[in-house]
CSV table of C-alpha atoms in Angstrom, one decimal:
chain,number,residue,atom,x,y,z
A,1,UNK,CA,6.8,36.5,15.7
A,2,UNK,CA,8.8,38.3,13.3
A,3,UNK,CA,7.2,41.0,11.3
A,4,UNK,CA,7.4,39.6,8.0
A,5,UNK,CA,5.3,36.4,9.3
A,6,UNK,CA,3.0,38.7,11.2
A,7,UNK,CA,2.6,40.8,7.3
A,8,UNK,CA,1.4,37.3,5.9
A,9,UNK,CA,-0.5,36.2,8.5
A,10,UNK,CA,-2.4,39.2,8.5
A,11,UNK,CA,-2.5,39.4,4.6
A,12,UNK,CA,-3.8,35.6,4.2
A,13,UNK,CA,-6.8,36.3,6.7
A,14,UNK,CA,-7.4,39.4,5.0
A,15,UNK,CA,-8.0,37.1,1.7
A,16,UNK,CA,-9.9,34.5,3.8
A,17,UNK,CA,-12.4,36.8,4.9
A,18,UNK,CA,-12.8,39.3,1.7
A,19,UNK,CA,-13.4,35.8,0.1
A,20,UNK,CA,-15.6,34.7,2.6
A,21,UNK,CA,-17.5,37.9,2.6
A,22,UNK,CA,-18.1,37.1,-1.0
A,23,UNK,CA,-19.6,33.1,-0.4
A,24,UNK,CA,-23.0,34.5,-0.3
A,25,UNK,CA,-22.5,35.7,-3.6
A,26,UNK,CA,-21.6,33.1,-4.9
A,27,UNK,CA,-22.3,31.8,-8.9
A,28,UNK,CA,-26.1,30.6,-9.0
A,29,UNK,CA,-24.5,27.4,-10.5
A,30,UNK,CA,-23.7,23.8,-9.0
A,31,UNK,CA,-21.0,21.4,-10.0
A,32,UNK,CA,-21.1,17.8,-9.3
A,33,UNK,CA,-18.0,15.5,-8.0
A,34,UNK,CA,-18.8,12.0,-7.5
A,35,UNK,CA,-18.0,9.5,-4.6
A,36,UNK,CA,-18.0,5.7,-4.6
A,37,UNK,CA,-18.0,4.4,-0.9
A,38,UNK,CA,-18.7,2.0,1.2
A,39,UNK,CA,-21.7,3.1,3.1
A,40,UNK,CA,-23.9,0.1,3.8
A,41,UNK,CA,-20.3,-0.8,6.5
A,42,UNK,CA,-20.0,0.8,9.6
A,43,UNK,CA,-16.6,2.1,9.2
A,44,UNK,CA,-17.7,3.5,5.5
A,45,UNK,CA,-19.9,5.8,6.5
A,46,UNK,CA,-17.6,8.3,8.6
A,47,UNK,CA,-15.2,8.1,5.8
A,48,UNK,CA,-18.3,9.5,3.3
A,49,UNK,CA,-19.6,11.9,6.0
A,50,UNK,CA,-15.7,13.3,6.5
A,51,UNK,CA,-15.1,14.1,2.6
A,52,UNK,CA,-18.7,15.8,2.9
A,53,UNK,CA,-17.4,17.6,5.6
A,54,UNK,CA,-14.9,19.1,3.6
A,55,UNK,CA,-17.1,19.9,0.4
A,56,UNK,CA,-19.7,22.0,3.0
A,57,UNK,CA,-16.5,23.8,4.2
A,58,UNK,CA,-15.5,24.6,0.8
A,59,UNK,CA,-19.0,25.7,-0.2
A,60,UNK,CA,-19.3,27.8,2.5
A,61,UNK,CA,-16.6,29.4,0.8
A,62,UNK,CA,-18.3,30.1,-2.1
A,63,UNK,CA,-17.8,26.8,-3.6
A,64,UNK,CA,-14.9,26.0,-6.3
A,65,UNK,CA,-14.8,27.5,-9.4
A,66,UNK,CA,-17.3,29.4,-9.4
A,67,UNK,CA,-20.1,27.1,-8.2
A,68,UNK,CA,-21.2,25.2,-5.2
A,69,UNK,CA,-20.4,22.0,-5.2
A,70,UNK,CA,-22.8,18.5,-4.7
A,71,UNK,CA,-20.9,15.6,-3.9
A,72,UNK,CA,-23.3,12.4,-5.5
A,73,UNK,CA,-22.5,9.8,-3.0
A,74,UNK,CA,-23.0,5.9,-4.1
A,75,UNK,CA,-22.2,3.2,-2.3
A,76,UNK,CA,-20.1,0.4,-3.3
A,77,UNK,CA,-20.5,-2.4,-0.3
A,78,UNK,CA,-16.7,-2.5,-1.1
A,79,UNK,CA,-17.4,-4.7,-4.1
A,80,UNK,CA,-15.9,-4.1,-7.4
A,81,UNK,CA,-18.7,-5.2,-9.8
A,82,UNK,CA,-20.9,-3.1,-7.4
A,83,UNK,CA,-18.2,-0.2,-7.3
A,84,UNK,CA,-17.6,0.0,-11.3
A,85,UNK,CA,-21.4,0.3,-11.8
A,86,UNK,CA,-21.8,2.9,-9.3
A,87,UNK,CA,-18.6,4.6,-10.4
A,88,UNK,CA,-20.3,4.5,-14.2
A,89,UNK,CA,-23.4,5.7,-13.5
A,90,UNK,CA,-21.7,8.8,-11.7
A,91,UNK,CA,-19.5,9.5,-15.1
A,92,UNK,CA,-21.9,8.9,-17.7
A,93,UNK,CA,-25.7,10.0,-16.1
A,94,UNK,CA,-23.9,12.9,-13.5
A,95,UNK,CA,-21.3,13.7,-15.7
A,96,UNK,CA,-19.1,14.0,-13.0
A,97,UNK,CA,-14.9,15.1,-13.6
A,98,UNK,CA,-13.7,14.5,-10.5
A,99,UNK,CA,-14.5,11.0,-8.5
A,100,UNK,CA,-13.6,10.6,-4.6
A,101,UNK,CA,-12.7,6.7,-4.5
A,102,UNK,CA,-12.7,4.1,-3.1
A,103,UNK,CA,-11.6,2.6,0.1
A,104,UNK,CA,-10.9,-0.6,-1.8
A,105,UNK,CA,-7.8,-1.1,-3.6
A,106,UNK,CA,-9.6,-3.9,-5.0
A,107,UNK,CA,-12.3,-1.6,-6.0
A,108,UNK,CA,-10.6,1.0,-6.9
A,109,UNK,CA,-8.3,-0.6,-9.4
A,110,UNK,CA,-11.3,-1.9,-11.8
A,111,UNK,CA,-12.9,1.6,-11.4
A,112,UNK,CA,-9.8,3.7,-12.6
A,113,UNK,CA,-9.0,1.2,-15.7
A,114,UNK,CA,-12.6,0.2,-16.6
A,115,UNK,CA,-14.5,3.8,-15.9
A,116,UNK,CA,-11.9,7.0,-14.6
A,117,UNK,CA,-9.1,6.4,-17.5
A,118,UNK,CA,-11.1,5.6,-20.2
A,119,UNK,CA,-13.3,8.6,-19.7
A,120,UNK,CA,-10.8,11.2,-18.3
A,121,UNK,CA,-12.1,11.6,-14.7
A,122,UNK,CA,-9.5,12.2,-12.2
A,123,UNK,CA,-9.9,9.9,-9.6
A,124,UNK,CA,-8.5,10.4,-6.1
A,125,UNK,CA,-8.4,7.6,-3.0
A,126,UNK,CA,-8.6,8.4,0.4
A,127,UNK,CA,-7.9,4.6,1.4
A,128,UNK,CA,-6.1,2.6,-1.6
A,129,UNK,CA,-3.1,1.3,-1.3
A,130,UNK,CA,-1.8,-1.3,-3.1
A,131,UNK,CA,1.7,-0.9,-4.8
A,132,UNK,CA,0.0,-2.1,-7.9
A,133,UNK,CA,-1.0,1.6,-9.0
A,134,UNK,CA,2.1,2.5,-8.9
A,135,UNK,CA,3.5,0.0,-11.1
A,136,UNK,CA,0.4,1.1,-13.6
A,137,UNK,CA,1.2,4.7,-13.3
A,138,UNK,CA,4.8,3.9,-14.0
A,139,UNK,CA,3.6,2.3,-17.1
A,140,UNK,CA,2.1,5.5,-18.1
A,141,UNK,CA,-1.6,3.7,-18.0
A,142,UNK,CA,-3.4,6.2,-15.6
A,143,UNK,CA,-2.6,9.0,-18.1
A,144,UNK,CA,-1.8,11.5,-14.2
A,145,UNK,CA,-5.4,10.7,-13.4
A,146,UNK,CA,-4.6,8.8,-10.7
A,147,UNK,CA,-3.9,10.3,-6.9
A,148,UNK,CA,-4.2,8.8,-3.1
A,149,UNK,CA,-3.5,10.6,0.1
A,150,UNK,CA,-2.7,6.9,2.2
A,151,UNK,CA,0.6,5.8,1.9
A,152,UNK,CA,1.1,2.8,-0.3
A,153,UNK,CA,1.1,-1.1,1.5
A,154,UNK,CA,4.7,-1.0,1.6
A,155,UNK,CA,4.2,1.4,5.1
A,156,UNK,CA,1.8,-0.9,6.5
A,157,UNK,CA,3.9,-4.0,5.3
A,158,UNK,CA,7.2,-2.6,6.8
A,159,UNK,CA,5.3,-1.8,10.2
A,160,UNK,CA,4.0,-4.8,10.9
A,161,UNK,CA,7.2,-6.4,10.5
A,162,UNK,CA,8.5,-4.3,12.9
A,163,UNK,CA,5.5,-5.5,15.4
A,164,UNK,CA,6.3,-8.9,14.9
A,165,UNK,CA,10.4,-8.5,15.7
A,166,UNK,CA,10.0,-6.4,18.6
A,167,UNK,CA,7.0,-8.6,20.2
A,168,UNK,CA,10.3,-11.4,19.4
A,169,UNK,CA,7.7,-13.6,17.6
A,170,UNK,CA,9.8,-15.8,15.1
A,171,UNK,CA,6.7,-18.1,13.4
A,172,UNK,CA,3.7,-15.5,11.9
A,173,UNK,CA,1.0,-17.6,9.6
A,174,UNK,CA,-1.1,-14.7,7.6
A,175,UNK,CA,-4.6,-14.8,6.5
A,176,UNK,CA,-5.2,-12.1,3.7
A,177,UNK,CA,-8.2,-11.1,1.7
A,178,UNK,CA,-7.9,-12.6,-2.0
A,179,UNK,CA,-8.5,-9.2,-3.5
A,180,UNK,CA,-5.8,-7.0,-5.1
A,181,UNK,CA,-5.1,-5.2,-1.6
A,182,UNK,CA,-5.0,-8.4,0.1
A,183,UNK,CA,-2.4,-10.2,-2.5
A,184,UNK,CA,-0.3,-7.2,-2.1
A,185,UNK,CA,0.0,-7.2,1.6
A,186,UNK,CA,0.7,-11.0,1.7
A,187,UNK,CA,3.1,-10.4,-1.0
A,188,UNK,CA,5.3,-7.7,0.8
A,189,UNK,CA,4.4,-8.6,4.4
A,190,UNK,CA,6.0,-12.2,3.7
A,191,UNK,CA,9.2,-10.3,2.3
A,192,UNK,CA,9.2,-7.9,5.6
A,193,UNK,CA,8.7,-10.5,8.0
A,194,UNK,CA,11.8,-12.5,6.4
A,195,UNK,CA,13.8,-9.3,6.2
A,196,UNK,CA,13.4,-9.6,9.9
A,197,UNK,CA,13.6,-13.2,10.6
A,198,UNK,CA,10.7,-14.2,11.2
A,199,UNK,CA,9.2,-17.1,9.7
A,200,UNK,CA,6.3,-17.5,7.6
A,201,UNK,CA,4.6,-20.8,8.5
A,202,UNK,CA,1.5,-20.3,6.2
A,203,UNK,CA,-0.2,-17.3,3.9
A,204,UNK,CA,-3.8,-18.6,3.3
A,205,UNK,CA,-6.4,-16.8,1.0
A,206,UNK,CA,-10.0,-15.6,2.8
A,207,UNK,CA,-12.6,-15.3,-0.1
A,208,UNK,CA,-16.0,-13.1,0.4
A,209,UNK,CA,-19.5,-15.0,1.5
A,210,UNK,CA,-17.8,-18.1,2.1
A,211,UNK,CA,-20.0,-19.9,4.8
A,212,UNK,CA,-17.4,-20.7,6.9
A,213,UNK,CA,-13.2,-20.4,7.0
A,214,UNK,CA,-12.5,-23.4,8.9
A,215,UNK,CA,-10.6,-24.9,6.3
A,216,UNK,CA,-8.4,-21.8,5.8
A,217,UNK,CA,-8.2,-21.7,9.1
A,218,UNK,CA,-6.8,-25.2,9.7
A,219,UNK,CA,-4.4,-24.6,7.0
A,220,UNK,CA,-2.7,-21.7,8.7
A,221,UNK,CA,-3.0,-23.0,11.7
A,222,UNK,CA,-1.0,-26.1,10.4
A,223,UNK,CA,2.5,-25.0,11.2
A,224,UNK,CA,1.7,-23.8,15.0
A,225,UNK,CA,3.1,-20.2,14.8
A,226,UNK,CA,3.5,-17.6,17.7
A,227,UNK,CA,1.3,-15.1,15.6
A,228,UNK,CA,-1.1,-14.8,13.0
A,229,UNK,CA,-1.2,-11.7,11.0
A,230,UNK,CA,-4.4,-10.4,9.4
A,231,UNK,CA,-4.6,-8.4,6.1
A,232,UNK,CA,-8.8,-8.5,6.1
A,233,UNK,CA,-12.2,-6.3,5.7
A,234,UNK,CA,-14.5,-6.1,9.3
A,235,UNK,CA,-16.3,-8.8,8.0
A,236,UNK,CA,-14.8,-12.2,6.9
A,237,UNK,CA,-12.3,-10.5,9.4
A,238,UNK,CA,-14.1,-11.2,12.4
A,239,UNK,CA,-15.9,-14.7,10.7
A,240,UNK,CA,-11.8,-15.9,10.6
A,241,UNK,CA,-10.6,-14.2,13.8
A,242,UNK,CA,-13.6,-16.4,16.0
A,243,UNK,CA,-12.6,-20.0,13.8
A,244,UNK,CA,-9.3,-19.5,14.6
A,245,UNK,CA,-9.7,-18.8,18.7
A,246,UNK,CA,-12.5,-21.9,18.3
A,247,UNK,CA,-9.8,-24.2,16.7
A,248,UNK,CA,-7.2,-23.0,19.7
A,249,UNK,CA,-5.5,-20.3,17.7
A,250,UNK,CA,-3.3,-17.9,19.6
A,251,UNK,CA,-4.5,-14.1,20.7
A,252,UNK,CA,-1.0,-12.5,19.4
A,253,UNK,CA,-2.3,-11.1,16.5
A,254,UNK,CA,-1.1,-8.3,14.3
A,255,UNK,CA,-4.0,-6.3,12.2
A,256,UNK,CA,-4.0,-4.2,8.8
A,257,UNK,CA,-5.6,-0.9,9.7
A,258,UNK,CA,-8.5,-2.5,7.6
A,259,UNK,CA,-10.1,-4.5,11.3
A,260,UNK,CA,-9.6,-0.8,13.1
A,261,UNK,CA,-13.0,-1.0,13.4
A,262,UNK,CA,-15.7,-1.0,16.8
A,263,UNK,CA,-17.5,-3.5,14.5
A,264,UNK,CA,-14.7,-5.9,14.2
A,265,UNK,CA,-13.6,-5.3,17.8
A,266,UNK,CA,-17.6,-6.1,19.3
A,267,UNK,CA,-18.1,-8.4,17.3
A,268,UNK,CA,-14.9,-10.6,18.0
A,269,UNK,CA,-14.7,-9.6,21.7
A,270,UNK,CA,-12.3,-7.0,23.4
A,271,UNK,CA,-11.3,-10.3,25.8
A,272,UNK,CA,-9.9,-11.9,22.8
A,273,UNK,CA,-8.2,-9.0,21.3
A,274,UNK,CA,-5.6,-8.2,24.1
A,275,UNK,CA,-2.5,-9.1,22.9
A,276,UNK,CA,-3.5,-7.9,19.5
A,277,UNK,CA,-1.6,-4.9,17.5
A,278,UNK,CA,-2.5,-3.3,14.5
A,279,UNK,CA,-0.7,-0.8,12.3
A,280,UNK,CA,-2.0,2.4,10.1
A,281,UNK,CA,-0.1,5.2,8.8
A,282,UNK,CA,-0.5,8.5,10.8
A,283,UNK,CA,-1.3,12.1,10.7
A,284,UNK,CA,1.9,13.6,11.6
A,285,UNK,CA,2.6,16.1,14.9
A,286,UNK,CA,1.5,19.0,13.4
A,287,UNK,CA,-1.0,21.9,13.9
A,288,UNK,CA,-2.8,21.7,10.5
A,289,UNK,CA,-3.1,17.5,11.8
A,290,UNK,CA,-4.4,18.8,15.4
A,291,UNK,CA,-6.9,21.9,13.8
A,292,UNK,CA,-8.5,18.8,12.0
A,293,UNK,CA,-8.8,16.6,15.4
A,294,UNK,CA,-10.7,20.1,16.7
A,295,UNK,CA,-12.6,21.1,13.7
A,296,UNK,CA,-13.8,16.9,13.1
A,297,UNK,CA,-14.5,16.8,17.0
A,298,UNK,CA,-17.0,20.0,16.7
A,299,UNK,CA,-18.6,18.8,13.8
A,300,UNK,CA,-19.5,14.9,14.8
A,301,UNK,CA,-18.6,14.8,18.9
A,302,UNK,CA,-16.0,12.6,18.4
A,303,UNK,CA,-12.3,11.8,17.7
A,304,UNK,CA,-11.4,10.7,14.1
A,305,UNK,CA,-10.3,7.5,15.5
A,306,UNK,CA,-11.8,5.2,12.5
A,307,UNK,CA,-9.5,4.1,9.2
A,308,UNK,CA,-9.2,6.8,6.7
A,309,UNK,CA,-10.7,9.9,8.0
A,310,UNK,CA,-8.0,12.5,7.9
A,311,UNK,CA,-7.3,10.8,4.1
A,312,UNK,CA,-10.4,11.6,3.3
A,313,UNK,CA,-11.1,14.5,4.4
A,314,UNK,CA,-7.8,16.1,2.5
A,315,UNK,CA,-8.0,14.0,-1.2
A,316,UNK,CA,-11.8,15.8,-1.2
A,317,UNK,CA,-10.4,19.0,0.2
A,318,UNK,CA,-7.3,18.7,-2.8
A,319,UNK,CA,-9.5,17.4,-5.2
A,320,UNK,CA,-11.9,20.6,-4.2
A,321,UNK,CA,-8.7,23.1,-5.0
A,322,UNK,CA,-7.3,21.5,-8.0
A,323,UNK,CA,-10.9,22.4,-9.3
A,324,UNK,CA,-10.4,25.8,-8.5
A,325,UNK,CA,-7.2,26.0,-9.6
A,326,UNK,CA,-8.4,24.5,-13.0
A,327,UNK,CA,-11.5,27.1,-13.6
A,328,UNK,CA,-14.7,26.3,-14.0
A,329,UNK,CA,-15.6,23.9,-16.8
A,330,UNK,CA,-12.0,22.1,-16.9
A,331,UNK,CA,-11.8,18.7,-17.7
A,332,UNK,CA,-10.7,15.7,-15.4
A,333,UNK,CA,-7.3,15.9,-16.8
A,334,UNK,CA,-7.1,19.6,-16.5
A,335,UNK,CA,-8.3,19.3,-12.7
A,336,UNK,CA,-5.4,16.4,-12.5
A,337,UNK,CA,-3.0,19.0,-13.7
A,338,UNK,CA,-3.7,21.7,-11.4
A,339,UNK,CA,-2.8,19.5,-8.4
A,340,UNK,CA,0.8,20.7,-8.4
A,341,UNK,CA,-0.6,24.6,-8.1
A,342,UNK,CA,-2.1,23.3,-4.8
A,343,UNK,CA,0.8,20.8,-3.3
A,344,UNK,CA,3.7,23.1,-3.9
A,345,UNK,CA,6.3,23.1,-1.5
A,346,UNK,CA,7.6,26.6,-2.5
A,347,UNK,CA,3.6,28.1,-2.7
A,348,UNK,CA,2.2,29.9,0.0
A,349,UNK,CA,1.0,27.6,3.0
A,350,UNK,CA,-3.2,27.9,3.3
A,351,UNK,CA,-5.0,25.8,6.4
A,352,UNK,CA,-7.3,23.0,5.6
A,353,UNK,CA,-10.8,25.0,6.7
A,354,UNK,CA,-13.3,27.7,4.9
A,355,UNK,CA,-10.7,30.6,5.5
A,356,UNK,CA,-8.1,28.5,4.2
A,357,UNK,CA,-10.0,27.6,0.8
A,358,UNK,CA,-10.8,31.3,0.7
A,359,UNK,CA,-7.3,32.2,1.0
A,360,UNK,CA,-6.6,29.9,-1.9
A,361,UNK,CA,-9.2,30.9,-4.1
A,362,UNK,CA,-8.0,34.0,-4.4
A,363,UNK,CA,-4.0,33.2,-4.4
A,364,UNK,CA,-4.8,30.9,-7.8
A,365,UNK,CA,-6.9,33.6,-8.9
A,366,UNK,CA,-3.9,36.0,-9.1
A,367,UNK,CA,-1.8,33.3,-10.3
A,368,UNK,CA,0.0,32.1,-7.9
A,369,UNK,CA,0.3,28.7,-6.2
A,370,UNK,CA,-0.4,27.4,-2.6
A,371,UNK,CA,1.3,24.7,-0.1
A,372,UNK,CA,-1.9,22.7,1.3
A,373,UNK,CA,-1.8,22.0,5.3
A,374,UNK,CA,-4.3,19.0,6.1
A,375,UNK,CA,-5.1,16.6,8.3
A,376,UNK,CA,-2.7,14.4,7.2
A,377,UNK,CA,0.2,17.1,7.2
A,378,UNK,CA,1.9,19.1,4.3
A,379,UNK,CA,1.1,16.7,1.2
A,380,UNK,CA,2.9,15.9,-1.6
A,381,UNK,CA,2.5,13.8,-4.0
A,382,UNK,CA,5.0,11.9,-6.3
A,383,UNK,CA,5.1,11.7,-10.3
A,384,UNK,CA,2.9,8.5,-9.5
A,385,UNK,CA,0.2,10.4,-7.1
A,386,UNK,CA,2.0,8.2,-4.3
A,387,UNK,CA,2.6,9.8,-0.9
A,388,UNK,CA,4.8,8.6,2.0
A,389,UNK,CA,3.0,8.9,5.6
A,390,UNK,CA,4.6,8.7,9.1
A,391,UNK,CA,2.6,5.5,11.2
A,392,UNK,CA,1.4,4.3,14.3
A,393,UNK,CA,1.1,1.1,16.3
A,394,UNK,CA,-2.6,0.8,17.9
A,395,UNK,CA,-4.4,-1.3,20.1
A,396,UNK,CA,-7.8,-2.0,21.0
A,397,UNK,CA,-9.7,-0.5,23.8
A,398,UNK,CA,-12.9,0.1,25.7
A,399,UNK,CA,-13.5,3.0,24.0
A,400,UNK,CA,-12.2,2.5,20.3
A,401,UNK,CA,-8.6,2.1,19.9
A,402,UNK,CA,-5.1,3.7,21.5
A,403,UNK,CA,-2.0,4.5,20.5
A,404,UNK,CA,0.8,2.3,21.4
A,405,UNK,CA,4.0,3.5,19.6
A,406,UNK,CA,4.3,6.6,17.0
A,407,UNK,CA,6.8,6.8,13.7
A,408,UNK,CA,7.7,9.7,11.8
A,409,UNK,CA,8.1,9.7,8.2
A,410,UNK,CA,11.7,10.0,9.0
A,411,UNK,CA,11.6,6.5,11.4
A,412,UNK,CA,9.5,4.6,8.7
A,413,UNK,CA,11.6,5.6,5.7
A,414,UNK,CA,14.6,4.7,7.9
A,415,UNK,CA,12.9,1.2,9.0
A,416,UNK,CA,12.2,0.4,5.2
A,417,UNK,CA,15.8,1.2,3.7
A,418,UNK,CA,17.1,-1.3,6.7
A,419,UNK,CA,14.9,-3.6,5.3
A,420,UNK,CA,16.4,-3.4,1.9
């Protein structure tokens, strides 16, 4: 290792721990962030517990600006009427700055128009994606409030187009959930699978609570195609997946990394889920990615192999030092501001752990800036809060799920300009 490296190695752990000797010190003072969720699902809860995980870490650092930080968790049964109250409550009653939320882009959405804008929270997504926020921003209507660590739809979209030419299927029908996420992906998915040539036989809407889908079913079943491609929640996922193997629906199926769930998979049947293939963007092949596969592994004695996890584990962990970086008692648009002082590509690199948040602290503190390593690699965000993700094609198994093919953000941007 050259010696200059060595120097900076050596001086950043020598911040991390004079900082960390100093946690137990910390202000006598606690700040709250809010968090709409979906906790009452099984795949919500990880997500929740992984964004606490990092707000322990940075407390154990002696918190962020100057306090230690209580994240007020509410749950939003990923329902917007249900999310917007709970988001609300968390702004007006907690007086909260800063909201982590939610999975949802249909949830999300009504929460950052109805509550986050209008009252100048920042809100940051570990799990939105819709292209629709980015047409808002673009519009200037999230006033830089808005940020998400998953990739937009468009990555997903692109992906399992790519599925559905190499498998050589040339008829897909899609079932999508009639929500603002799930009009996006049928919207864009239907565009990708024609860039490809595939036909789309059918692109059927799956409301919530219904008692049955067997009418949408029929429907896309109609036109006989090789595939069916599904763009829904656990839930009205799984109600569709067994009407459609009832009705004599084929088992080559391609999933939204919205049904990478145990739930969906135990519920449908791993017998009926063999020639299915779903898509998620990835943590890229890097050692910040692997330190949070260790560090996640000691803390819950498991892999992070459910939806979301490393997102949200780094938009609480950036959210965390833009607070620092904006001082204590900043607004949500001052916290908003600060997020370029932590994602800089020229600022100096700090880990995603308690030495690395110490690190920080006291790089921001002397004015400088800092290039955040998380689980989800060296973020950056766009004038729109957008990032771009590498991405992986998945399958079920006996034990969760495993990975079928990689793509790094170089192969993905490459596979979407040939689509264009």
């Amino acid at each position: 290792m050259p010696t200059t490296r060595v120097s900076r190695t050596l001086s950043l752990l020598a911040l991390g721990f004079s900082a960390l000797s100093g946690a137990a010190h910390a202000q006598d003072c606690t700040t709250k962030i809010g968090a709409v969720l979906p906790t009452s699902v099984d795949w919500g809860r990880p997500i929740a517990e992984t964004a606490q995980f990092a707000v322990d870490q940075v407390n154990a650092a002696g918190g962020a600006a100057g306090c230690q930080i209580e994240m007020v968790l509410r749950d939003t049964q990923v329902d917007p009427k249900v999310g917007v109250d709970a988001a609300k409550a968390l702004v007006d009653l907690e007086g909260v700055k800063v909201l982590l939320g939610a999975v949802s882009s249909g949830v999300s959405m009504p929460i950052l128009t109805s509550v986050t804008v209008p009252s100048g929270v920042m809100q940051m997504s570990c799990c939105s994606s819709s292209t629709a926020f980015t047409g808002l921003s673009e519009e200037g209507k999230t006033k830089g409030l808005w940020y998400r660590t998953f990739a937009t739809t468009g990555v997903q979209s692109a992906v399992g187009a790519k599925v559905a030419a190499d498998k050589g299927y040339k008829t897909v029908a899609i079932l999508y959930k009639n929500d603002d996420w799930g009009q996006d992906m049928a919207r864009l998915i239907a565009a990708d699978f024609a860039a490809v040539g595939v036909e789309v036989t059918a692109s059927v809407a799956i409301n919530d609570a219904q008692p049955n889908y067997r009418a949408e079913v029929t429907d896309a079943l109609s036109g006989q195609p090789e595939a069916l491609y599904l763009a829904l929640y656990p839930a009205e996922g799984t109600a569709a997946v067994r009407e459609w193997l009832s009705l004599g629906g084929t088992q080559n199926m391609i999933l939204a990394n919205s049904l990478k769930s145990d739930e969906f998979r135990d519920n449908v049947g791993l017998q009926y889920l063999g020639s299915a293939l779903g898509t998620d963007t990835a943590s890229p092949r890097s050692e910040s990615a692997d330190a949070f596969r260790a560090a996640y592994q000691e803390r819950f004695g498991s892999e992070p192999n459910g939806p979301g996890l490393a997102n949200s584990y780094d938009a609480a962990m950036l959210a965390l030092l833009a607070m620092e970086a904006a001082g204590k008692d900043a607004s949500g648009a001052d916290v908003a501001a600060a997020m370029s002082r932590v994602t800089d590509p020229n600022g100096t690199p700090v880990s995603a752990d308690t030495s690395g948040f110490a690190a920080a602290k006291e790089l921001l503190a002397g004015g400088g800036t800092v290039m955040f390593q998380g689980a989800t690699g060296n973020v950056r965000f766009d004038a729109n809060g957008d990032v771009s993700a590498p991405a992986v094609v998945w399958s079920f198994s006996e034990g969760g799920t495993q990975e079928v093919q990689y793509m790094s953000l170089n192969d993905v941007d490459a596979f979407m300009a040939s689509l264009n």
